[in-house]
Amino acid sequence: MDIIKVDKLRKVYKIGKEKVVALDNINIEIKKGEICCILGTSGSGKSTLLNMLAGLEKPTRGDIIINKSAVNKLSEKKLALFRQKYIGFVFQSYNLIPTLTAEENVALPLVFRRMGKRKRTQSSLKMLKLVGLGDRTKHKPTQMSGGQQQRVGIARAFVAKPAVVFADEPTGNLDSRTTIEVMTLMVKIARDNNQTLVIVTHDREIAEYADRIIQLKDGGVIADYQTVTPNKDSTEKLGEISK
């Protein structure tokens, strides 16, 4: 079953008197539970596509359907409610609130869902333990390493069990070892909960963690294929991460 459908998507930016075509005639279908990577170099249109999918920008033309809702046609109020219910985000720069603890940062999406404090705390602690930060729950972002902050970001993205999680260059600020840990973790959680994970990156090694790679260049899809040997050893690696 398709959870994301992009139909004839086009985005044109006006810069002075010039028109820049960022995306042109994009047609994509992503299945529920699929680990999908949108791969491309700087200027390929991958970040613009992510913004369109997340409802952060409106397309010039075309439709974006997520979980049977036309995201591009929702009002700002309905779009905010839709994102709270169905979408999770993992950012390159972590985007944690510096004045909040790890536990409070992870619980934040549950506040918007009006979940009671006791249940929020239980869910937050459970996710932090899952990502290997059971002993860092009261730490603030400045008291944690980059890898730890990104694990908090992953816990926050998945805590409300959204149907779709978007990860925007999630390992861009991490070293190679931590990159492996973070990617393994995200893929493992998504697979266990049958969630759709859409990873946006310029890095081919990151792309290999996906079941499917959609490659962009100059605003268009130039390749769309299943990975021959997607990374399936997530369970084994996760055991090492959580120690």
PDB file of C-alpha atoms in Angstrom:
ATOM      1  CA  MET A   1       0.000   0.000   0.000  1.00  0.00           C
ATOM      2  CA  ASP A   2       1.358   3.415  -0.991  1.00  0.00           C
ATOM      3  CA  ILE A   3       1.558   5.889   1.868  1.00  0.00           C
ATOM      4  CA  ILE A   4       3.178   8.691  -0.166  1.00  0.00           C
ATOM      5  CA  LYS A   5       2.280   9.633  -3.709  1.00  0.00           C
ATOM      6  CA  VAL A   6       3.819  12.524  -5.615  1.00  0.00           C
ATOM      7  CA  ASP A   7       2.071  13.388  -8.877  1.00  0.00           C
ATOM      8  CA  LYS A   8       3.469  15.720 -11.546  1.00  0.00           C
ATOM      9  CA  LEU A   9       5.231  17.858  -8.952  1.00  0.00           C
ATOM     10  CA  ARG A  10       6.851  21.064 -10.133  1.00  0.00           C
ATOM     11  CA  LYS A  11       8.459  23.893  -8.172  1.00  0.00           C
ATOM     12  CA  VAL A  12       9.625  27.145  -9.712  1.00  0.00           C
ATOM     13  CA  TYR A  13      11.309  29.931  -7.748  1.00  0.00           C
ATOM     14  CA  LYS A  14      11.318  33.529  -8.946  1.00  0.00           C
ATOM     15  CA  ILE A  15      14.635  35.271  -8.307  1.00  0.00           C
ATOM     16  CA  GLY A  16      14.307  38.811  -9.588  1.00  0.00           C
ATOM     17  CA  LYS A  17      13.296  38.462 -13.228  1.00  0.00           C
ATOM     18  CA  GLU A  18      14.692  34.949 -13.451  1.00  0.00           C
ATOM     19  CA  LYS A  19      12.765  31.707 -12.984  1.00  0.00           C
ATOM     20  CA  VAL A  20      14.610  28.769 -11.466  1.00  0.00           C
ATOM     21  CA  VAL A  21      13.077  25.320 -11.874  1.00  0.00           C
ATOM     22  CA  ALA A  22      13.905  23.423  -8.677  1.00  0.00           C
ATOM     23  CA  LEU A  23      11.705  20.388  -9.391  1.00  0.00           C
ATOM     24  CA  ASP A  24      10.175  19.331 -12.687  1.00  0.00           C
ATOM     25  CA  ASN A  25       7.548  16.635 -13.219  1.00  0.00           C
ATOM     26  CA  ILE A  26       8.350  14.467 -10.198  1.00  0.00           C
ATOM     27  CA  ASN A  27       6.264  11.286  -9.937  1.00  0.00           C
ATOM     28  CA  ILE A  28       6.980   9.037  -6.955  1.00  0.00           C
ATOM     29  CA  GLU A  29       5.128   6.395  -4.970  1.00  0.00           C
ATOM     30  CA  ILE A  30       6.500   5.176  -1.619  1.00  0.00           C
ATOM     31  CA  LYS A  31       5.024   2.176   0.158  1.00  0.00           C
ATOM     32  CA  LYS A  32       4.110   1.844   3.820  1.00  0.00           C
ATOM     33  CA  GLY A  33       7.061   0.461   5.770  1.00  0.00           C
ATOM     34  CA  GLU A  34       9.557   1.232   3.002  1.00  0.00           C
ATOM     35  CA  ILE A  35      13.006   2.623   3.803  1.00  0.00           C
ATOM     36  CA  CYS A  36      13.535   5.064   0.953  1.00  0.00           C
ATOM     37  CA  CYS A  37      16.493   7.331   0.210  1.00  0.00           C
ATOM     38  CA  ILE A  38      16.319  10.490  -1.867  1.00  0.00           C
ATOM     39  CA  LEU A  39      19.874  10.865  -3.119  1.00  0.00           C
ATOM     40  CA  GLY A  40      21.432  13.849  -4.841  1.00  0.00           C
ATOM     41  CA  THR A  41      24.229  16.369  -4.844  1.00  0.00           C
ATOM     42  CA  SER A  42      23.827  19.983  -3.757  1.00  0.00           C
ATOM     43  CA  GLY A  43      21.403  21.716  -6.112  1.00  0.00           C
ATOM     44  CA  SER A  44      19.756  18.483  -7.260  1.00  0.00           C
ATOM     45  CA  GLY A  45      16.413  19.414  -5.701  1.00  0.00           C
ATOM     46  CA  LYS A  46      16.396  16.857  -2.877  1.00  0.00           C
ATOM     47  CA  SER A  47      15.962  19.426  -0.084  1.00  0.00           C
ATOM     48  CA  THR A  48      13.196  21.159  -2.015  1.00  0.00           C
ATOM     49  CA  LEU A  49      11.457  17.820  -2.486  1.00  0.00           C
ATOM     50  CA  LEU A  50      11.718  17.124   1.238  1.00  0.00           C
ATOM     51  CA  ASN A  51      10.206  20.523   2.014  1.00  0.00           C
ATOM     52  CA  MET A  52       7.344  19.762  -0.368  1.00  0.00           C
ATOM     53  CA  LEU A  53       6.712  16.342   1.186  1.00  0.00           C
ATOM     54  CA  ALA A  54       6.734  17.795   4.694  1.00  0.00           C
ATOM     55  CA  GLY A  55       4.372  20.588   3.698  1.00  0.00           C
ATOM     56  CA  LEU A  56       6.941  23.265   4.484  1.00  0.00           C
ATOM     57  CA  GLU A  57       6.601  24.706   0.978  1.00  0.00           C
ATOM     58  CA  LYS A  58       3.803  24.691  -1.563  1.00  0.00           C
ATOM     59  CA  PRO A  59       4.451  23.305  -5.047  1.00  0.00           C
ATOM     60  CA  THR A  60       3.968  25.410  -8.144  1.00  0.00           C
ATOM     61  CA  ARG A  61       2.034  22.535  -9.639  1.00  0.00           C
ATOM     62  CA  GLY A  62       1.164  18.940  -8.791  1.00  0.00           C
ATOM     63  CA  ASP A  63      -0.045  17.008  -5.788  1.00  0.00           C
ATOM     64  CA  ILE A  64       1.469  15.361  -2.713  1.00  0.00           C
ATOM     65  CA  ILE A  65      -0.670  12.691  -1.069  1.00  0.00           C
ATOM     66  CA  ILE A  66       0.399  11.302   2.321  1.00  0.00           C
ATOM     67  CA  ASN A  67      -1.808   8.802   4.098  1.00  0.00           C
ATOM     68  CA  LYS A  68      -4.631   9.685   1.687  1.00  0.00           C
ATOM     69  CA  SER A  69      -4.448  13.425   2.474  1.00  0.00           C
ATOM     70  CA  ALA A  70      -3.490  16.028  -0.135  1.00  0.00           C
ATOM     71  CA  VAL A  71      -0.808  17.778   1.907  1.00  0.00           C
ATOM     72  CA  ASN A  72      -0.385  20.661  -0.530  1.00  0.00           C
ATOM     73  CA  LYS A  73      -4.086  21.563  -0.253  1.00  0.00           C
ATOM     74  CA  LEU A  74      -4.315  21.687   3.539  1.00  0.00           C
ATOM     75  CA  SER A  75      -4.642  25.001   5.355  1.00  0.00           C
ATOM     76  CA  GLU A  76      -1.761  25.938   7.682  1.00  0.00           C
ATOM     77  CA  LYS A  77      -3.814  24.957  10.733  1.00  0.00           C
ATOM     78  CA  LYS A  78      -4.816  21.563   9.308  1.00  0.00           C
ATOM     79  CA  LEU A  79      -1.276  20.993   8.040  1.00  0.00           C
ATOM     80  CA  ALA A  80       0.156  21.572  11.516  1.00  0.00           C
ATOM     81  CA  LEU A  81      -2.300  19.058  12.971  1.00  0.00           C
ATOM     82  CA  PHE A  82      -1.508  16.589  10.173  1.00  0.00           C
ATOM     83  CA  ARG A  83       2.243  16.792  10.853  1.00  0.00           C
ATOM     84  CA  GLN A  84       1.683  16.308  14.586  1.00  0.00           C
ATOM     85  CA  LYS A  85      -0.308  13.151  13.929  1.00  0.00           C
ATOM     86  CA  TYR A  86       1.477  11.495  11.019  1.00  0.00           C
ATOM     87  CA  ILE A  87       4.985  12.933  10.556  1.00  0.00           C
ATOM     88  CA  GLY A  88       8.288  12.728  12.437  1.00  0.00           C
ATOM     89  CA  PHE A  89      11.518  14.605  11.652  1.00  0.00           C
ATOM     90  CA  VAL A  90      15.208  13.901  12.201  1.00  0.00           C
ATOM     91  CA  PHE A  91      17.401  16.934  11.428  1.00  0.00           C
ATOM     92  CA  GLN A  92      21.083  17.253  10.559  1.00  0.00           C
ATOM     93  CA  SER A  93      21.559  19.937  13.225  1.00  0.00           C
ATOM     94  CA  TYR A  94      19.522  17.983  15.847  1.00  0.00           C
ATOM     95  CA  ASN A  95      17.154  20.942  16.523  1.00  0.00           C
ATOM     96  CA  LEU A  96      16.855  20.149  20.207  1.00  0.00           C
ATOM     97  CA  ILE A  97      15.609  22.808  22.614  1.00  0.00           C
ATOM     98  CA  PRO A  98      18.698  23.717  24.692  1.00  0.00           C
ATOM     99  CA  THR A  99      16.795  24.553  27.884  1.00  0.00           C
ATOM    100  CA  LEU A 100      15.054  21.157  27.989  1.00  0.00           C
ATOM    101  CA  THR A 101      16.436  17.822  29.159  1.00  0.00           C
ATOM    102  CA  ALA A 102      16.631  14.801  26.853  1.00  0.00           C
ATOM    103  CA  GLU A 103      13.478  13.447  28.462  1.00  0.00           C
ATOM    104  CA  GLU A 104      11.621  16.731  27.907  1.00  0.00           C
ATOM    105  CA  ASN A 105      12.818  17.088  24.305  1.00  0.00           C
ATOM    106  CA  VAL A 106      11.601  13.593  23.431  1.00  0.00           C
ATOM    107  CA  ALA A 107       8.257  14.132  25.159  1.00  0.00           C
ATOM    108  CA  LEU A 108       7.562  17.361  23.234  1.00  0.00           C
ATOM    109  CA  PRO A 109       5.626  15.803  20.297  1.00  0.00           C
ATOM    110  CA  LEU A 110       3.384  14.078  22.837  1.00  0.00           C
ATOM    111  CA  VAL A 111       2.525  17.426  24.421  1.00  0.00           C
ATOM    112  CA  PHE A 112       1.014  18.517  21.103  1.00  0.00           C
ATOM    113  CA  ARG A 113      -1.030  15.328  21.117  1.00  0.00           C
ATOM    114  CA  ARG A 114      -2.363  16.331  24.544  1.00  0.00           C
ATOM    115  CA  MET A 115      -1.066  13.183  26.194  1.00  0.00           C
ATOM    116  CA  GLY A 116      -1.011  13.254  29.999  1.00  0.00           C
ATOM    117  CA  LYS A 117       2.279  14.065  31.714  1.00  0.00           C
ATOM    118  CA  ARG A 118       2.719  10.651  33.326  1.00  0.00           C
ATOM    119  CA  LYS A 119       2.216   8.803  30.049  1.00  0.00           C
ATOM    120  CA  ARG A 120       4.476  11.281  28.207  1.00  0.00           C
ATOM    121  CA  THR A 121       7.252  10.657  30.688  1.00  0.00           C
ATOM    122  CA  GLN A 122       6.883   6.883  30.416  1.00  0.00           C
ATOM    123  CA  SER A 123       6.985   6.986  26.605  1.00  0.00           C
ATOM    124  CA  SER A 124       9.943   9.374  26.579  1.00  0.00           C
ATOM    125  CA  LEU A 125      11.986   7.261  29.002  1.00  0.00           C
ATOM    126  CA  LYS A 126      11.180   4.101  27.059  1.00  0.00           C
ATOM    127  CA  MET A 127      12.420   5.654  23.791  1.00  0.00           C
ATOM    128  CA  LEU A 128      15.572   7.036  25.388  1.00  0.00           C
ATOM    129  CA  LYS A 129      16.369   3.613  26.783  1.00  0.00           C
ATOM    130  CA  LEU A 130      15.779   2.095  23.342  1.00  0.00           C
ATOM    131  CA  VAL A 131      18.301   4.447  21.739  1.00  0.00           C
ATOM    132  CA  GLY A 132      20.872   3.748  24.441  1.00  0.00           C
ATOM    133  CA  LEU A 133      20.434   6.906  26.509  1.00  0.00           C
ATOM    134  CA  GLY A 134      18.709   5.538  29.582  1.00  0.00           C
ATOM    135  CA  ASP A 135      21.419   7.148  31.716  1.00  0.00           C
ATOM    136  CA  ARG A 136      21.205  10.548  30.002  1.00  0.00           C
ATOM    137  CA  THR A 137      17.543  11.382  30.482  1.00  0.00           C
ATOM    138  CA  LYS A 138      18.186  14.463  32.656  1.00  0.00           C
ATOM    139  CA  HIS A 139      21.043  15.798  30.526  1.00  0.00           C
ATOM    140  CA  LYS A 140      20.560  18.912  28.404  1.00  0.00           C
ATOM    141  CA  PRO A 141      21.885  19.112  24.819  1.00  0.00           C
ATOM    142  CA  THR A 142      25.052  21.000  25.817  1.00  0.00           C
ATOM    143  CA  GLN A 143      25.927  18.118  28.152  1.00  0.00           C
ATOM    144  CA  MET A 144      25.815  15.539  25.355  1.00  0.00           C
ATOM    145  CA  SER A 145      27.975  14.652  22.358  1.00  0.00           C
ATOM    146  CA  GLY A 146      26.748  15.111  18.790  1.00  0.00           C
ATOM    147  CA  GLY A 147      25.930  11.428  18.509  1.00  0.00           C
ATOM    148  CA  GLN A 148      23.970  11.485  21.745  1.00  0.00           C
ATOM    149  CA  GLN A 149      22.057  14.576  20.644  1.00  0.00           C
ATOM    150  CA  GLN A 150      21.137  12.881  17.384  1.00  0.00           C
ATOM    151  CA  ARG A 151      19.909   9.820  19.273  1.00  0.00           C
ATOM    152  CA  VAL A 152      17.661  12.149  21.285  1.00  0.00           C
ATOM    153  CA  GLY A 153      16.468  13.568  17.951  1.00  0.00           C
ATOM    154  CA  ILE A 154      15.688  10.054  16.712  1.00  0.00           C
ATOM    155  CA  ALA A 155      13.815   9.227  19.918  1.00  0.00           C
ATOM    156  CA  ARG A 156      11.793  12.428  19.529  1.00  0.00           C
ATOM    157  CA  ALA A 157      10.968  11.657  15.884  1.00  0.00           C
ATOM    158  CA  PHE A 158       9.733   8.140  16.615  1.00  0.00           C
ATOM    159  CA  VAL A 159       8.163   8.533  20.074  1.00  0.00           C
ATOM    160  CA  ALA A 160       4.657   9.279  18.802  1.00  0.00           C
ATOM    161  CA  LYS A 161       4.876   6.391  16.297  1.00  0.00           C
ATOM    162  CA  PRO A 162       4.185   8.533  13.216  1.00  0.00           C
ATOM    163  CA  ALA A 163       3.376   6.832   9.925  1.00  0.00           C
ATOM    164  CA  VAL A 164       6.252   8.625   8.162  1.00  0.00           C
ATOM    165  CA  VAL A 165       9.637   9.853   9.417  1.00  0.00           C
ATOM    166  CA  PHE A 166      11.711  12.244   7.302  1.00  0.00           C
ATOM    167  CA  ALA A 167      15.455  12.333   7.997  1.00  0.00           C
ATOM    168  CA  ASP A 168      17.288  15.297   6.464  1.00  0.00           C
ATOM    169  CA  GLU A 169      21.043  14.563   6.174  1.00  0.00           C
ATOM    170  CA  PRO A 170      20.791  12.885   9.594  1.00  0.00           C
ATOM    171  CA  THR A 171      24.501  12.033   9.821  1.00  0.00           C
ATOM    172  CA  GLY A 172      25.961  15.175   8.286  1.00  0.00           C
ATOM    173  CA  ASN A 173      27.533  16.342  11.562  1.00  0.00           C
ATOM    174  CA  LEU A 174      28.680  12.922  12.804  1.00  0.00           C
ATOM    175  CA  ASP A 175      31.869  10.873  12.537  1.00  0.00           C
ATOM    176  CA  SER A 176      31.909   7.566  10.648  1.00  0.00           C
ATOM    177  CA  ARG A 177      31.381   5.283  13.658  1.00  0.00           C
ATOM    178  CA  THR A 178      28.502   7.340  15.026  1.00  0.00           C
ATOM    179  CA  THR A 179      27.023   7.506  11.523  1.00  0.00           C
ATOM    180  CA  ILE A 180      26.765   3.719  11.451  1.00  0.00           C
ATOM    181  CA  GLU A 181      25.137   3.699  14.887  1.00  0.00           C
ATOM    182  CA  VAL A 182      22.582   6.365  13.981  1.00  0.00           C
ATOM    183  CA  MET A 183      21.622   4.813  10.649  1.00  0.00           C
ATOM    184  CA  THR A 184      21.335   1.337  12.133  1.00  0.00           C
ATOM    185  CA  LEU A 185      19.149   2.692  14.896  1.00  0.00           C
ATOM    186  CA  MET A 186      16.715   4.543  12.632  1.00  0.00           C
ATOM    187  CA  VAL A 187      16.332   1.636  10.232  1.00  0.00           C
ATOM    188  CA  LYS A 188      15.814  -0.822  13.088  1.00  0.00           C
ATOM    189  CA  ILE A 189      13.064   1.238  14.739  1.00  0.00           C
ATOM    190  CA  ALA A 190      11.300   1.912  11.428  1.00  0.00           C
ATOM    191  CA  ARG A 191      11.340  -1.777  10.481  1.00  0.00           C
ATOM    192  CA  ASP A 192      10.119  -2.926  13.889  1.00  0.00           C
ATOM    193  CA  ASN A 193       7.126  -0.573  13.726  1.00  0.00           C
ATOM    194  CA  ASN A 194       6.438  -0.836   9.973  1.00  0.00           C
ATOM    195  CA  GLN A 195       7.018   2.899   9.591  1.00  0.00           C
ATOM    196  CA  THR A 196       8.018   4.593   6.377  1.00  0.00           C
ATOM    197  CA  LEU A 197      11.449   6.220   6.614  1.00  0.00           C
ATOM    198  CA  VAL A 198      12.505   8.747   3.963  1.00  0.00           C
ATOM    199  CA  ILE A 199      16.188   9.682   4.157  1.00  0.00           C
ATOM    200  CA  VAL A 200      17.538  12.671   2.236  1.00  0.00           C
ATOM    201  CA  THR A 201      21.292  12.620   1.655  1.00  0.00           C
ATOM    202  CA  HIS A 202      24.155  13.263  -0.751  1.00  0.00           C
ATOM    203  CA  ASP A 203      26.096  10.283   0.627  1.00  0.00           C
ATOM    204  CA  ARG A 204      25.896   6.999  -1.304  1.00  0.00           C
ATOM    205  CA  GLU A 205      27.025   5.000   1.718  1.00  0.00           C
ATOM    206  CA  ILE A 206      24.044   6.317   3.676  1.00  0.00           C
ATOM    207  CA  ALA A 207      21.787   5.491   0.732  1.00  0.00           C
ATOM    208  CA  GLU A 208      22.778   1.819   0.976  1.00  0.00           C
ATOM    209  CA  TYR A 209      20.843   1.498   4.225  1.00  0.00           C
ATOM    210  CA  ALA A 210      17.620   1.971   2.269  1.00  0.00           C
ATOM    211  CA  ASP A 211      15.483  -0.575   0.452  1.00  0.00           C
ATOM    212  CA  ARG A 212      15.140   1.850  -2.412  1.00  0.00           C
ATOM    213  CA  ILE A 213      17.063   4.791  -3.823  1.00  0.00           C
ATOM    214  CA  ILE A 214      15.520   7.670  -5.774  1.00  0.00           C
ATOM    215  CA  GLN A 215      18.268   9.764  -7.335  1.00  0.00           C
ATOM    216  CA  LEU A 216      17.710  13.377  -8.336  1.00  0.00           C
ATOM    217  CA  LYS A 217      19.681  15.639 -10.637  1.00  0.00           C
ATOM    218  CA  ASP A 218      18.787  19.144 -11.812  1.00  0.00           C
ATOM    219  CA  GLY A 219      15.296  18.850 -10.347  1.00  0.00           C
ATOM    220  CA  GLY A 220      14.370  15.561 -11.978  1.00  0.00           C
ATOM    221  CA  VAL A 221      14.456  11.855 -11.138  1.00  0.00           C
ATOM    222  CA  ILE A 222      17.301  10.174 -13.036  1.00  0.00           C
ATOM    223  CA  ALA A 223      17.149   6.803 -11.271  1.00  0.00           C
ATOM    224  CA  ASP A 224      14.737   4.871  -9.081  1.00  0.00           C
ATOM    225  CA  TYR A 225      15.772   1.391  -7.992  1.00  0.00           C
ATOM    226  CA  GLN A 226      15.762  -1.198  -5.221  1.00  0.00           C
ATOM    227  CA  THR A 227      19.086  -1.725  -3.468  1.00  0.00           C
ATOM    228  CA  VAL A 228      20.604  -5.091  -4.292  1.00  0.00           C
ATOM    229  CA  THR A 229      21.736  -5.819  -0.751  1.00  0.00           C
ATOM    230  CA  PRO A 230      20.034  -3.351   1.605  1.00  0.00           C
ATOM    231  CA  ASN A 231      21.549  -3.154   5.072  1.00  0.00           C
ATOM    232  CA  LYS A 232      19.779  -5.952   6.966  1.00  0.00           C
ATOM    233  CA  ASP A 233      22.124  -6.411   9.940  1.00  0.00           C
ATOM    234  CA  SER A 234      20.440  -3.715  12.030  1.00  0.00           C
ATOM    235  CA  THR A 235      19.460  -6.065  14.851  1.00  0.00           C
ATOM    236  CA  GLU A 236      23.001  -7.232  15.466  1.00  0.00           C
ATOM    237  CA  LYS A 237      24.437  -3.728  15.417  1.00  0.00           C
ATOM    238  CA  LEU A 238      21.705  -2.346  17.668  1.00  0.00           C
ATOM    239  CA  GLY A 239      22.792  -4.700  20.413  1.00  0.00           C
ATOM    240  CA  GLU A 240      26.231  -3.100  20.344  1.00  0.00           C
ATOM    241  CA  ILE A 241      24.820   0.420  20.344  1.00  0.00           C
ATOM    242  CA  SER A 242      22.617  -0.071  23.390  1.00  0.00           C
ATOM    243  CA  LYS A 243      25.403  -1.355  25.626  1.00  0.00           C
TER     244      LYS A 243
END
